[in-house]
PDB file of C-alpha atoms and ligand atoms in Angstrom:
ATOM      1  CA  UNK A  10     -53.447   4.015 -15.178  1.00 61.00           C
ATOM      2  CA  UNK A  11     -55.665   5.298 -18.039  1.00 70.00           C
ATOM      3  CA  UNK A  12     -55.661   8.948 -19.138  1.00 74.00           C
ATOM      4  CA  UNK A  13     -59.401   9.456 -18.528  1.00 86.00           C
ATOM      5  CA  UNK A  14     -60.445  11.858 -15.759  1.00 95.00           C
ATOM      6  CA  UNK A  15     -60.650   9.776 -12.582  1.00 98.00           C
ATOM      7  CA  UNK A  16     -64.076   8.916 -11.179  1.00 98.00           C
ATOM      8  CA  UNK A  17     -62.577   6.936  -8.304  1.00 98.00           C
ATOM      9  CA  UNK A  18     -60.696   8.502  -5.415  1.00 98.00           C
ATOM     10  CA  UNK A  19     -58.491   6.384  -3.164  1.00 99.00           C
ATOM     11  CA  UNK A  20     -57.665   8.050   0.137  1.00 99.00           C
ATOM     12  CA  UNK A  21     -55.997   6.793   3.293  1.00 98.00           C
ATOM     13  CA  UNK A  22     -55.260   8.092   6.756  1.00 98.00           C
ATOM     14  CA  UNK A  23     -51.478   7.757   6.567  1.00 98.00           C
ATOM     15  CA  UNK A  24     -48.650   6.875   4.221  1.00 98.00           C
ATOM     16  CA  UNK A  25     -48.229   3.789   6.417  1.00 98.00           C
ATOM     17  CA  UNK A  26     -51.537   2.558   4.906  1.00 98.00           C
ATOM     18  CA  UNK A  27     -50.139   2.700   1.358  1.00 98.00           C
ATOM     19  CA  UNK A  28     -48.679  -0.833   1.202  1.00 98.00           C
ATOM     20  CA  UNK A  29     -52.249  -2.138   1.701  1.00 98.00           C
ATOM     21  CA  UNK A  30     -54.108   0.541  -0.284  1.00 98.00           C
ATOM     22  CA  UNK A  31     -51.790   0.036  -3.265  1.00 98.00           C
ATOM     23  CA  UNK A  32     -53.818  -3.151  -3.951  1.00 98.00           C
ATOM     24  CA  UNK A  33     -56.849  -0.993  -4.820  1.00 99.00           C
ATOM     25  CA  UNK A  34     -54.761   1.055  -7.252  1.00 98.00           C
ATOM     26  CA  UNK A  35     -53.243  -2.076  -8.795  1.00 98.00           C
ATOM     27  CA  UNK A  36     -56.585  -3.759  -9.513  1.00 98.00           C
ATOM     28  CA  UNK A  37     -57.969  -0.521 -10.992  1.00 98.00           C
ATOM     29  CA  UNK A  38     -54.922  -0.432 -13.280  1.00 98.00           C
ATOM     30  CA  UNK A  39     -55.676  -4.040 -14.251  1.00 97.00           C
ATOM     31  CA  UNK A  40     -59.327  -3.235 -14.961  1.00 97.00           C
ATOM     32  CA  UNK A  41     -58.512  -0.005 -16.824  1.00 97.00           C
ATOM     33  CA  UNK A  42     -60.148   2.507 -14.467  1.00 98.00           C
ATOM     34  CA  UNK A  43     -58.536   5.859 -13.733  1.00 98.00           C
ATOM     35  CA  UNK A  44     -58.168   6.912 -10.097  1.00 98.00           C
ATOM     36  CA  UNK A  45     -56.590   9.573  -7.935  1.00 98.00           C
ATOM     37  CA  UNK A  46     -54.741   8.679  -4.739  1.00 98.00           C
ATOM     38  CA  UNK A  47     -54.034  10.864  -1.693  1.00 98.00           C
ATOM     39  CA  UNK A  48     -53.491  10.947   2.063  1.00 98.00           C
ATOM     40  CA  UNK A  49     -56.323  12.558   4.031  1.00 98.00           C
ATOM     41  CA  UNK A  50     -56.292  12.128   7.794  1.00 98.00           C
ATOM     42  CA  UNK A  51     -59.495  12.545   9.797  1.00 98.00           C
ATOM     43  CA  UNK A  52     -57.561  13.247  12.979  1.00 98.00           C
ATOM     44  CA  UNK A  53     -54.435  15.047  11.784  1.00 98.00           C
ATOM     45  CA  UNK A  54     -55.868  17.039   8.852  1.00 98.00           C
ATOM     46  CA  UNK A  55     -59.574  17.432   9.711  1.00 98.00           C
ATOM     47  CA  UNK A  56     -60.028  20.570   7.602  1.00 98.00           C
ATOM     48  CA  UNK A  57     -58.414  18.908   4.575  1.00 98.00           C
ATOM     49  CA  UNK A  58     -60.768  15.961   5.116  1.00 98.00           C
ATOM     50  CA  UNK A  59     -63.772  18.290   5.178  1.00 98.00           C
ATOM     51  CA  UNK A  60     -62.696  20.104   2.014  1.00 98.00           C
ATOM     52  CA  UNK A  61     -61.983  16.834   0.219  1.00 98.00           C
ATOM     53  CA  UNK A  62     -65.345  15.335   1.221  1.00 98.00           C
ATOM     54  CA  UNK A  63     -67.390  18.379   0.309  1.00 98.00           C
ATOM     55  CA  UNK A  64     -65.665  18.908  -3.051  1.00 98.00           C
ATOM     56  CA  UNK A  65     -65.014  15.390  -4.416  1.00 98.00           C
ATOM     57  CA  UNK A  66     -68.324  15.144  -6.308  1.00 98.00           C
ATOM     58  CA  UNK A  67     -67.837  18.605  -7.853  1.00 98.00           C
ATOM     59  CA  UNK A  68     -64.529  17.387  -9.373  1.00 98.00           C
ATOM     60  CA  UNK A  69     -66.152  14.429 -11.159  1.00 98.00           C
ATOM     61  CA  UNK A  70     -65.363  11.783  -8.531  1.00 98.00           C
ATOM     62  CA  UNK A  71     -68.174   9.218  -8.275  1.00 98.00           C
ATOM     63  CA  UNK A  72     -66.882   6.684  -5.717  1.00 98.00           C
ATOM     64  CA  UNK A  73     -64.518   7.098  -2.775  1.00 99.00           C
ATOM     65  CA  UNK A  74     -62.367   4.307  -1.361  1.00 99.00           C
ATOM     66  CA  UNK A  75     -61.148   5.243   2.121  1.00 99.00           C
ATOM     67  CA  UNK A  76     -58.684   3.142   4.118  1.00 98.00           C
ATOM     68  CA  UNK A  77     -57.707   3.613   7.744  1.00 98.00           C
ATOM     69  CA  UNK A  78     -56.551   1.658  10.770  1.00 98.00           C
ATOM     70  CA  UNK A  79     -56.993   1.663  14.534  1.00 98.00           C
ATOM     71  CA  UNK A  80     -59.485   4.371  15.509  1.00 97.00           C
ATOM     72  CA  UNK A  81     -60.452   4.345  11.845  1.00 98.00           C
ATOM     73  CA  UNK A  82     -62.750   7.350  11.581  1.00 98.00           C
ATOM     74  CA  UNK A  83     -61.826   8.490   8.061  1.00 98.00           C
ATOM     75  CA  UNK A  84     -64.350   6.435   5.998  1.00 98.00           C
ATOM     76  CA  UNK A  85     -67.283   7.259   8.276  1.00 98.00           C
ATOM     77  CA  UNK A  86     -66.491  10.945   8.558  1.00 98.00           C
ATOM     78  CA  UNK A  87     -66.020  11.248   4.794  1.00 99.00           C
ATOM     79  CA  UNK A  88     -69.351   9.424   4.309  1.00 98.00           C
ATOM     80  CA  UNK A  89     -71.016  11.934   6.634  1.00 98.00           C
ATOM     81  CA  UNK A  90     -69.865  14.832   4.434  1.00 98.00           C
ATOM     82  CA  UNK A  91     -70.169  13.549   0.838  1.00 98.00           C
ATOM     83  CA  UNK A  92     -73.153  12.517  -1.289  1.00 98.00           C
ATOM     84  CA  UNK A  93     -70.937   9.859  -2.940  1.00 98.00           C
ATOM     85  CA  UNK A  94     -70.785   6.171  -2.015  1.00 98.00           C
ATOM     86  CA  UNK A  95     -67.859   5.388   0.288  1.00 99.00           C
ATOM     87  CA  UNK A  96     -66.106   2.030   0.409  1.00 99.00           C
ATOM     88  CA  UNK A  97     -64.203   1.533   3.663  1.00 99.00           C
ATOM     89  CA  UNK A  98     -61.034  -0.535   3.961  1.00 99.00           C
ATOM     90  CA  UNK A  99     -60.171  -1.517   7.541  1.00 98.00           C
ATOM     91  CA  UNK A 100     -56.397  -1.769   7.893  1.00 98.00           C
ATOM     92  CA  UNK A 101     -54.464  -3.621  10.539  1.00 98.00           C
ATOM     93  CA  UNK A 102     -52.084  -0.788  11.307  1.00 97.00           C
ATOM     94  CA  UNK A 103     -49.359  -0.148  13.860  1.00 94.00           C
ATOM     95  CA  UNK A 104     -51.907   1.315  16.291  1.00 95.00           C
ATOM     96  CA  UNK A 105     -54.348  -1.588  15.834  1.00 97.00           C
ATOM     97  CA  UNK A 106     -54.870  -4.055  18.642  1.00 97.00           C
ATOM     98  CA  UNK A 107     -55.750  -6.939  16.351  1.00 97.00           C
ATOM     99  CA  UNK A 108     -57.598  -5.398  13.377  1.00 98.00           C
ATOM    100  CA  UNK A 109     -61.060  -5.755  14.897  1.00 98.00           C
ATOM    101  CA  UNK A 110     -60.730  -2.176  16.127  1.00 98.00           C
ATOM    102  CA  UNK A 111     -60.329  -0.987  12.514  1.00 98.00           C
ATOM    103  CA  UNK A 112     -63.128  -3.240  11.238  1.00 98.00           C
ATOM    104  CA  UNK A 113     -65.675  -2.189  13.820  1.00 98.00           C
ATOM    105  CA  UNK A 114     -64.783   1.517  13.595  1.00 98.00           C
ATOM    106  CA  UNK A 115     -65.628   1.422   9.879  1.00 98.00           C
ATOM    107  CA  UNK A 116     -68.420  -1.169   9.867  1.00 98.00           C
ATOM    108  CA  UNK A 117     -70.679  -0.075  12.706  1.00 98.00           C
ATOM    109  CA  UNK A 118     -72.047   3.086  11.134  1.00 98.00           C
ATOM    110  CA  UNK A 119     -75.316   4.607  12.320  1.00 98.00           C
ATOM    111  CA  UNK A 120     -78.461   4.360  10.191  1.00 98.00           C
ATOM    112  CA  UNK A 121     -78.461   6.951   7.425  1.00 98.00           C
ATOM    113  CA  UNK A 122     -74.704   7.061   6.838  1.00 98.00           C
ATOM    114  CA  UNK A 123     -73.568   3.815   5.181  1.00 98.00           C
ATOM    115  CA  UNK A 124     -69.976   2.791   4.516  1.00 98.00           C
ATOM    116  CA  UNK A 125     -69.592  -0.294   2.313  1.00 98.00           C
ATOM    117  CA  UNK A 126     -66.989  -2.085   4.404  1.00 98.00           C
ATOM    118  CA  UNK A 127     -64.721  -4.730   2.896  1.00 98.00           C
ATOM    119  CA  UNK A 128     -62.685  -7.329   4.807  1.00 98.00           C
ATOM    120  CA  UNK A 129     -59.551  -6.487   6.798  1.00 98.00           C
ATOM    121  CA  UNK A 130     -56.803  -5.229   4.465  1.00 98.00           C
ATOM    122  CA  UNK A 131     -59.017  -6.087   1.452  1.00 98.00           C
ATOM    123  CA  UNK A 132     -58.164  -3.039  -0.637  1.00 99.00           C
ATOM    124  CA  UNK A 133     -58.206  -5.160  -3.796  1.00 98.00           C
ATOM    125  CA  UNK A 134     -61.893  -5.952  -3.238  1.00 98.00           C
ATOM    126  CA  UNK A 135     -62.544  -2.261  -2.583  1.00 99.00           C
ATOM    127  CA  UNK A 136     -61.016  -1.454  -5.977  1.00 98.00           C
ATOM    128  CA  UNK A 137     -63.136  -4.097  -7.714  1.00 98.00           C
ATOM    129  CA  UNK A 138     -66.293  -2.857  -5.987  1.00 98.00           C
ATOM    130  CA  UNK A 139     -65.534   0.746  -6.994  1.00 98.00           C
ATOM    131  CA  UNK A 140     -65.050  -0.348 -10.608  1.00 98.00           C
ATOM    132  CA  UNK A 141     -68.329  -2.289 -10.469  1.00 98.00           C
ATOM    133  CA  UNK A 142     -70.194   0.785  -9.199  1.00 98.00           C
ATOM    134  CA  UNK A 143     -68.820   2.899 -12.058  1.00 98.00           C
ATOM    135  CA  UNK A 144     -69.487   0.106 -14.573  1.00 98.00           C
ATOM    136  CA  UNK A 145     -73.069  -0.402 -13.362  1.00 98.00           C
ATOM    137  CA  UNK A 146     -73.721   3.339 -13.696  1.00 97.00           C
ATOM    138  CA  UNK A 147     -72.408   3.554 -17.247  1.00 97.00           C
ATOM    139  CA  UNK A 148     -73.634   0.123 -18.379  1.00 97.00           C
ATOM    140  CA  UNK A 149     -70.102  -0.586 -19.686  1.00 97.00           C
ATOM    141  CA  UNK A 150     -69.620  -3.902 -17.948  1.00 97.00           C
ATOM    142  CA  UNK A 151     -67.180  -5.552 -20.376  1.00 97.00           C
ATOM    143  CA  UNK A 152     -64.006  -5.150 -18.268  1.00 96.00           C
ATOM    144  CA  UNK A 153     -65.777  -6.574 -15.186  1.00 98.00           C
ATOM    145  CA  UNK A 154     -67.207  -9.515 -17.157  1.00 98.00           C
ATOM    146  CA  UNK A 155     -63.745 -10.217 -18.625  1.00 98.00           C
ATOM    147  CA  UNK A 156     -62.204  -9.986 -15.134  1.00 97.00           C
ATOM    148  CA  UNK A 157     -64.653 -12.570 -13.777  1.00 98.00           C
ATOM    149  CA  UNK A 158     -63.841 -14.865 -16.705  1.00 98.00           C
ATOM    150  CA  UNK A 159     -60.126 -14.563 -15.871  1.00 97.00           C
ATOM    151  CA  UNK A 160     -60.875 -15.411 -12.226  1.00 97.00           C
ATOM    152  CA  UNK A 161     -62.820 -18.479 -13.308  1.00 98.00           C
ATOM    153  CA  UNK A 162     -60.101 -19.563 -15.728  1.00 98.00           C
ATOM    154  CA  UNK A 163     -57.412 -19.227 -13.048  1.00 98.00           C
ATOM    155  CA  UNK A 164     -59.334 -21.595 -10.747  1.00 98.00           C
ATOM    156  CA  UNK A 165     -59.896 -24.084 -13.563  1.00 98.00           C
ATOM    157  CA  UNK A 166     -56.141 -24.073 -14.325  1.00 98.00           C
ATOM    158  CA  UNK A 167     -55.328 -24.668 -10.633  1.00 98.00           C
ATOM    159  CA  UNK A 168     -57.902 -27.441 -10.408  1.00 98.00           C
ATOM    160  CA  UNK A 169     -56.304 -29.179 -13.401  1.00 98.00           C
ATOM    161  CA  UNK A 170     -52.970 -29.224 -11.536  1.00 98.00           C
ATOM    162  CA  UNK A 171     -54.394 -30.363  -8.197  1.00 97.00           C
ATOM    163  CA  UNK A 172     -57.106 -32.822  -9.194  1.00 96.00           C
ATOM    164  CA  UNK A 173     -56.255 -36.490  -8.899  1.00 94.00           C
TER     165      UNK A 173
HETATM  166  C1  LIG B   6     -54.678   5.820  11.160  1.00 69.44           C
HETATM  167  O1  LIG B   6     -53.647   5.554  12.058  1.00 69.44           O
HETATM  168  C2  LIG B   6     -54.063   5.635   9.816  1.00 69.44           C
HETATM  169  O2  LIG B   6     -55.046   5.316   8.872  1.00 69.44           O
HETATM  170  C3  LIG B   6     -53.099   4.503  10.028  1.00 69.44           C
HETATM  171  O3  LIG B   6     -53.703   3.256   9.722  1.00 69.44           O
HETATM  172  C4  LIG B   6     -52.825   4.562  11.514  1.00 69.44           C
HETATM  173  C5  LIG B   6     -51.360   4.803  11.869  1.00 69.44           C
HETATM  174  O4  LIG B   6     -50.921   5.989  11.260  1.00 69.44           O
HETATM  175  P1  LIG B   6     -49.381   6.381  11.367  1.00 69.44           P
HETATM  176  O5  LIG B   6     -49.083   6.609  12.820  1.00 69.44           O
HETATM  177  O6  LIG B   6     -48.589   5.232  10.800  1.00 69.44           O
HETATM  178  O7  LIG B   6     -49.228   7.629  10.526  1.00 69.44           O
HETATM  179  O8  LIG B   6     -55.191   7.094  11.333  1.00 69.44           O
END
């Protein structure tokens, strides 16, 4: 993690979400973006969730990544309370039926309160998207461009091995 003040906040409903949400932290480390990481539960710590949501932008946070599973209300409720963009990560958790419950709870937001929802358990993509939002705002796109080059190169290397 870099020493710069974090502009990205990663939150999740439970410590049981951390094995998935760690992917967001890992890709931000790779890309060189600072982040903070915390547990904020919509259902078990509603007042903490309200305080977090109302204050995040005053602390210099510019994008929030919120992961939750089952009755996954955290991303949507945070989005209802903050002016910042919220990226939602649906997690297949112990109280999920099959993961669709988490997806739909985060995806099907009412008009006026968007949550940018990534695929099930796709915290890595949430981290990349958060970095892209920060990069687009600052115009400093080099680390994203380099990342895409590395992605491309990795496929070319695999193709060399597989092609016959
Ligand atoms: C959700 O309930 C959390 O985001 C987590 O995915 C799920 C289960 O939480 P625990 O019972 O493991 O704390 O609110």
